[in-house]
Structure formats: structure tokens, C-alpha cells
Coordinates of N, CA and C in Angstrom, one line a residue:
M1 N 68.3 104.8 147.5 CA 67.0 105.0 147.7 C 66.4 104.7 149.2
D2 N 65.6 105.5 149.6 CA 65.1 105.3 150.9 C 64.3 104.1 151.0
E3 N 64.4 103.2 151.8 CA 63.8 101.6 151.8 C 62.2 102.4 151.9
N4 N 61.7 103.0 152.7 CA 60.4 103.4 152.7 C 59.7 103.9 151.3
L5 N 60.4 104.7 150.6 CA 60.0 105.4 149.4 C 60.0 104.1 148.7
L6 N 60.8 103.3 148.5 CA 60.9 102.2 147.9 C 59.5 101.3 147.9
G7 N 59.4 101.2 149.3 CA 58.1 100.2 149.8 C 56.8 101.0 149.2
I8 N 56.7 102.3 149.4 CA 55.8 103.0 148.9 C 55.2 102.9 147.2
I9 N 56.4 103.3 146.6 CA 56.3 102.8 145.2 C 56.0 101.7 144.6
A10 N 56.3 100.4 145.3 CA 56.2 99.1 145.0 C 54.7 99.0 145.5
G11 N 54.2 99.4 146.7 CA 52.8 99.2 147.0 C 52.0 100.0 146.0
V12 N 51.9 101.0 146.0 CA 51.1 101.9 144.7 C 51.1 101.3 143.3
L13 N 52.4 100.8 142.8 CA 52.2 100.1 141.5 C 51.3 99.0 141.6
T14 N 51.6 97.6 142.5 CA 51.1 96.6 142.6 C 49.2 97.0 143.2
S15 N 49.2 98.0 144.0 CA 47.7 98.1 144.2 C 47.0 98.6 143.0
I16 N 47.2 99.6 142.1 CA 46.6 100.2 141.0 C 47.0 99.1 139.9
S17 N 47.5 98.1 140.0 CA 47.6 97.1 138.7 C 46.4 96.5 138.1
M18 N 45.4 96.1 139.2 CA 44.2 95.6 139.0 C 42.9 96.5 138.2
I19 N 43.4 98.0 138.6 CA 42.3 98.8 138.1 C 42.0 99.0 136.6
P20 N 42.9 98.7 135.8 CA 42.5 98.6 134.2 C 41.7 97.2 134.0
Q21 N 42.0 96.4 134.8 CA 41.1 94.9 134.7 C 39.7 95.6 135.0
L22 N 39.7 95.8 136.1 CA 38.4 96.4 136.9 C 37.4 97.3 136.0
I23 N 37.8 98.4 135.2 CA 37.6 99.2 134.3 C 37.1 98.4 133.1
K24 N 37.9 97.5 132.7 CA 37.3 96.9 131.5 C 36.1 95.9 131.8
V25 N 36.1 95.4 133.0 CA 34.9 94.6 133.1 C 33.9 95.3 133.5
I26 N 34.2 96.6 134.2 CA 32.9 97.3 134.3 C 32.3 97.9 133.3
R27 N 33.1 98.1 132.1 CA 32.7 98.7 130.9 C 31.8 97.8 129.8
E28 N 32.6 96.5 129.9 CA 32.0 95.6 128.9 C 30.9 94.6 129.8
K29 N 30.8 94.6 131.3 CA 30.0 93.7 131.8 C 30.5 92.1 131.5
N30 N 31.5 92.0 131.4 CA 32.0 90.6 130.8 C 33.1 89.8 131.7
V31 N 32.9 89.2 132.5 CA 33.9 88.5 133.4 C 34.4 87.0 132.7
E32 N 34.2 86.7 131.7 CA 34.5 85.5 130.8 C 35.8 84.9 131.2
D33 N 36.8 86.0 130.9 CA 38.6 85.6 131.1 C 39.0 85.9 132.3
I34 N 38.1 86.0 133.3 CA 38.6 86.3 134.7 C 38.4 84.8 135.4
S35 N 39.6 84.6 136.2 CA 39.8 83.2 137.0 C 39.0 83.7 138.3
L36 N 37.9 82.8 138.7 CA 37.5 83.1 140.1 C 38.4 82.5 141.2
L37 N 39.3 81.3 140.8 CA 40.1 80.7 141.9 C 41.2 82.1 141.8
M38 N 41.8 82.5 140.6 CA 42.9 83.4 140.9 C 42.4 84.7 141.8
L39 N 41.2 85.1 141.6 CA 40.7 86.1 142.9 C 40.6 85.9 143.9
L40 N 40.0 84.7 144.3 CA 40.2 84.4 145.6 C 41.4 83.9 146.3
V41 N 42.3 83.6 145.6 CA 43.7 83.5 146.2 C 44.5 84.6 146.3
L42 N 44.5 85.7 145.3 CA 44.6 86.7 145.4 C 44.2 87.5 146.6
I43 N 42.9 87.6 146.8 CA 42.4 88.6 147.8 C 42.7 87.7 149.1
S44 N 43.0 86.5 149.3 CA 43.4 85.8 150.5 C 45.0 86.4 150.7
G45 N 45.5 86.3 149.9 CA 47.1 86.6 149.7 C 47.4 88.2 150.1
L46 N 46.5 88.9 149.6 CA 46.6 90.5 150.1 C 46.1 90.6 151.3
S47 N 45.0 89.9 151.7 CA 44.5 89.9 153.2 C 45.7 89.6 154.1
L48 N 46.4 88.6 154.0 CA 47.3 88.4 154.6 C 48.5 89.3 155.0
W49 N 48.5 90.0 153.8 CA 49.7 91.3 153.6 C 49.4 92.3 154.6
V50 N 47.9 92.6 154.6 CA 47.7 93.4 155.4 C 47.8 93.2 157.0
W51 N 47.7 91.8 157.3 CA 47.7 91.4 158.6 C 48.9 91.5 159.1
Y52 N 49.9 91.0 157.8 CA 51.5 91.1 158.3 C 51.6 92.6 158.5
G53 N 51.2 93.5 157.9 CA 51.7 94.8 157.8 C 51.5 95.6 159.4
F54 N 50.0 94.9 159.9 CA 49.7 95.2 161.1 C 50.5 94.7 162.2
V55 N 50.6 93.5 162.2 CA 52.1 92.9 162.8 C 53.4 93.5 162.8
K56 N 53.8 93.8 161.9 CA 55.1 94.6 161.7 C 54.7 96.2 161.9
D57 N 53.8 96.5 161.8 CA 53.6 98.0 162.0 C 54.2 98.9 161.0
E58 N 53.8 98.3 159.8 CA 54.4 99.0 158.3 C 53.5 99.4 157.9
L59 N 53.2 100.8 157.8 CA 51.9 101.7 157.2 C 52.0 101.3 155.7
P60 N 53.0 101.7 155.0 CA 53.0 101.2 153.6 C 52.4 99.9 153.2
I61 N 52.9 98.9 153.8 CA 52.3 97.5 153.8 C 50.9 97.5 153.9
I62 N 50.3 98.2 155.0 CA 49.0 98.3 155.2 C 48.1 99.0 154.3
L63 N 48.5 99.9 154.0 CA 47.6 101.0 153.3 C 47.6 100.6 151.3
S64 N 48.9 100.2 150.9 CA 48.9 99.6 149.7 C 48.2 98.3 149.4
N65 N 48.0 97.3 150.6 CA 47.8 96.1 150.4 C 46.1 96.0 150.8
S66 N 45.6 97.2 151.4 CA 44.3 97.1 151.9 C 43.6 97.7 150.7
F67 N 44.5 98.7 149.8 CA 43.7 99.5 148.8 C 43.4 98.0 147.6
A68 N 44.3 97.3 147.6 CA 44.4 96.1 146.5 C 43.1 95.3 147.0
V69 N 43.0 94.9 148.3 CA 41.8 93.9 148.5 C 40.8 94.6 147.9
L70 N 40.3 95.8 148.4 CA 39.4 96.7 148.1 C 39.0 96.7 146.4
V71 N 40.2 96.8 145.7 CA 39.8 96.8 144.3 C 39.6 95.4 144.0
N72 N 40.2 94.4 144.3 CA 40.0 93.0 144.2 C 38.3 92.4 144.5
I73 N 38.0 93.0 145.4 CA 36.9 92.6 146.3 C 35.6 93.1 145.1
S74 N 35.9 94.4 144.7 CA 35.2 95.0 143.6 C 35.1 94.2 142.4
L75 N 36.3 93.6 142.0 CA 36.3 92.5 140.9 C 35.5 91.5 141.1
L76 N 35.5 91.2 142.1 CA 35.0 89.8 142.6 C 33.5 89.9 142.7
I77 N 33.0 91.2 143.2 CA 31.6 91.6 143.2 C 31.1 91.8 141.6
C78 N 31.8 92.1 140.8 CA 31.7 92.1 139.3 C 31.3 90.8 139.0
Y79 N 32.5 90.1 139.3 CA 32.4 88.7 138.8 C 31.2 88.0 139.2
I80 N 30.6 88.0 140.1 CA 29.2 87.5 140.8 C 28.2 87.9 139.9
I81 N 27.9 89.5 139.8 CA 27.2 90.3 139.2 C 27.0 89.6 137.6
Y82 N 28.1 89.7 137.0 CA 28.0 89.6 135.5 C 28.5 88.4 134.9
D83 N 28.5 87.3 136.0 CA 29.1 85.7 135.5 C 27.7 85.2 134.6
K84 N 28.1 85.0 133.6 CA 26.9 84.4 132.5 C 27.2 83.1 132.5
K85 N 27.7 82.2 133.4 CA 27.8 81.0 133.3 C 26.9 80.7 134.5
K86 N 26.3 81.4 135.3 CA 25.6 81.0 136.2 C 24.3 80.2 135.9
K87 N 24.0 79.5 136.4 CA 22.6 78.6 136.2 C 21.3 79.5 136.0
T88 N 20.9 79.6 135.3 CA 19.5 80.2 135.6 C 18.2 79.2 135.4
S89 N 17.2 80.0 136.0 CA 16.1 79.1 136.4 C 15.5 78.7 135.2
P90 N 14.5 77.6 135.0 CA 13.9 77.2 133.5 C 12.6 78.0 133.4
Y91 N 12.1 78.5 134.5 CA 11.0 79.4 134.7 C 11.3 81.0 134.7
K92 N 12.1 81.3 134.5 CA 12.9 82.8 134.6 C 12.0 83.7 133.7
D93 N 11.3 82.9 132.3 CA 10.4 83.5 131.3 C 9.2 83.6 132.0
V94 N 8.9 82.7 132.7 CA 7.6 82.8 133.3 C 7.0 83.9 134.1
F95 N 7.8 84.5 134.7 CA 7.7 85.5 135.7 C 7.5 86.5 135.3
L96 N 8.0 87.0 133.8 CA 8.3 88.3 133.3 C 6.7 88.7 132.9
Y97 N 6.5 89.8 133.2 CA 4.9 90.3 133.1 C 5.1 91.4 131.9

């Protein structure tokens, strides 16, 4: 098998791996079972892969990991929006009219 094709297949599979999780979070508006630390470490690692891809001038590495960074940043944004463990103001009901 051509090594570029192998890299592209591997990149596509790993890049789309978090899409089902993202869809589930968006549908259920629930991030209770998502680890914030895992997301931050994963986004950092994927970003380093993108940088590595630029250093090595490897388009499959750049594209697949860039897509994965975007998917996981979307998941991080959902985490921020839907996190129910956020501290809420004791005065939140006062401002509802």
C-alpha cells in the first residue's frame, strides 16, 4: 500500500473519530461525561501535529490534524456553553423580568 494513501486513511479516521461525540453533545446539550483536561491535552497534541506537518511539508498530516483541531475546538466550545457545573450567581433570578 502506498504510504501516502495509508497516511490519508489514518488521518481521515482519526479526524472523524470525535464527530459522533460532538453530535451527541450538541443533541443532548450535556457535557457531563467529557473531560476538560482530555480536550485541552488533545487539542494541544493535535496542534503540535499540525506544526510538525508544516515543518515536514506533509499535507496529509496538516489537513487531517487541522480538521481534528477544529472538531475538538467545537467540542470545547460546547463544553463551555453546556457545562452545568458552572457557578451561577445567587442573584440570577433577581434579574429575570
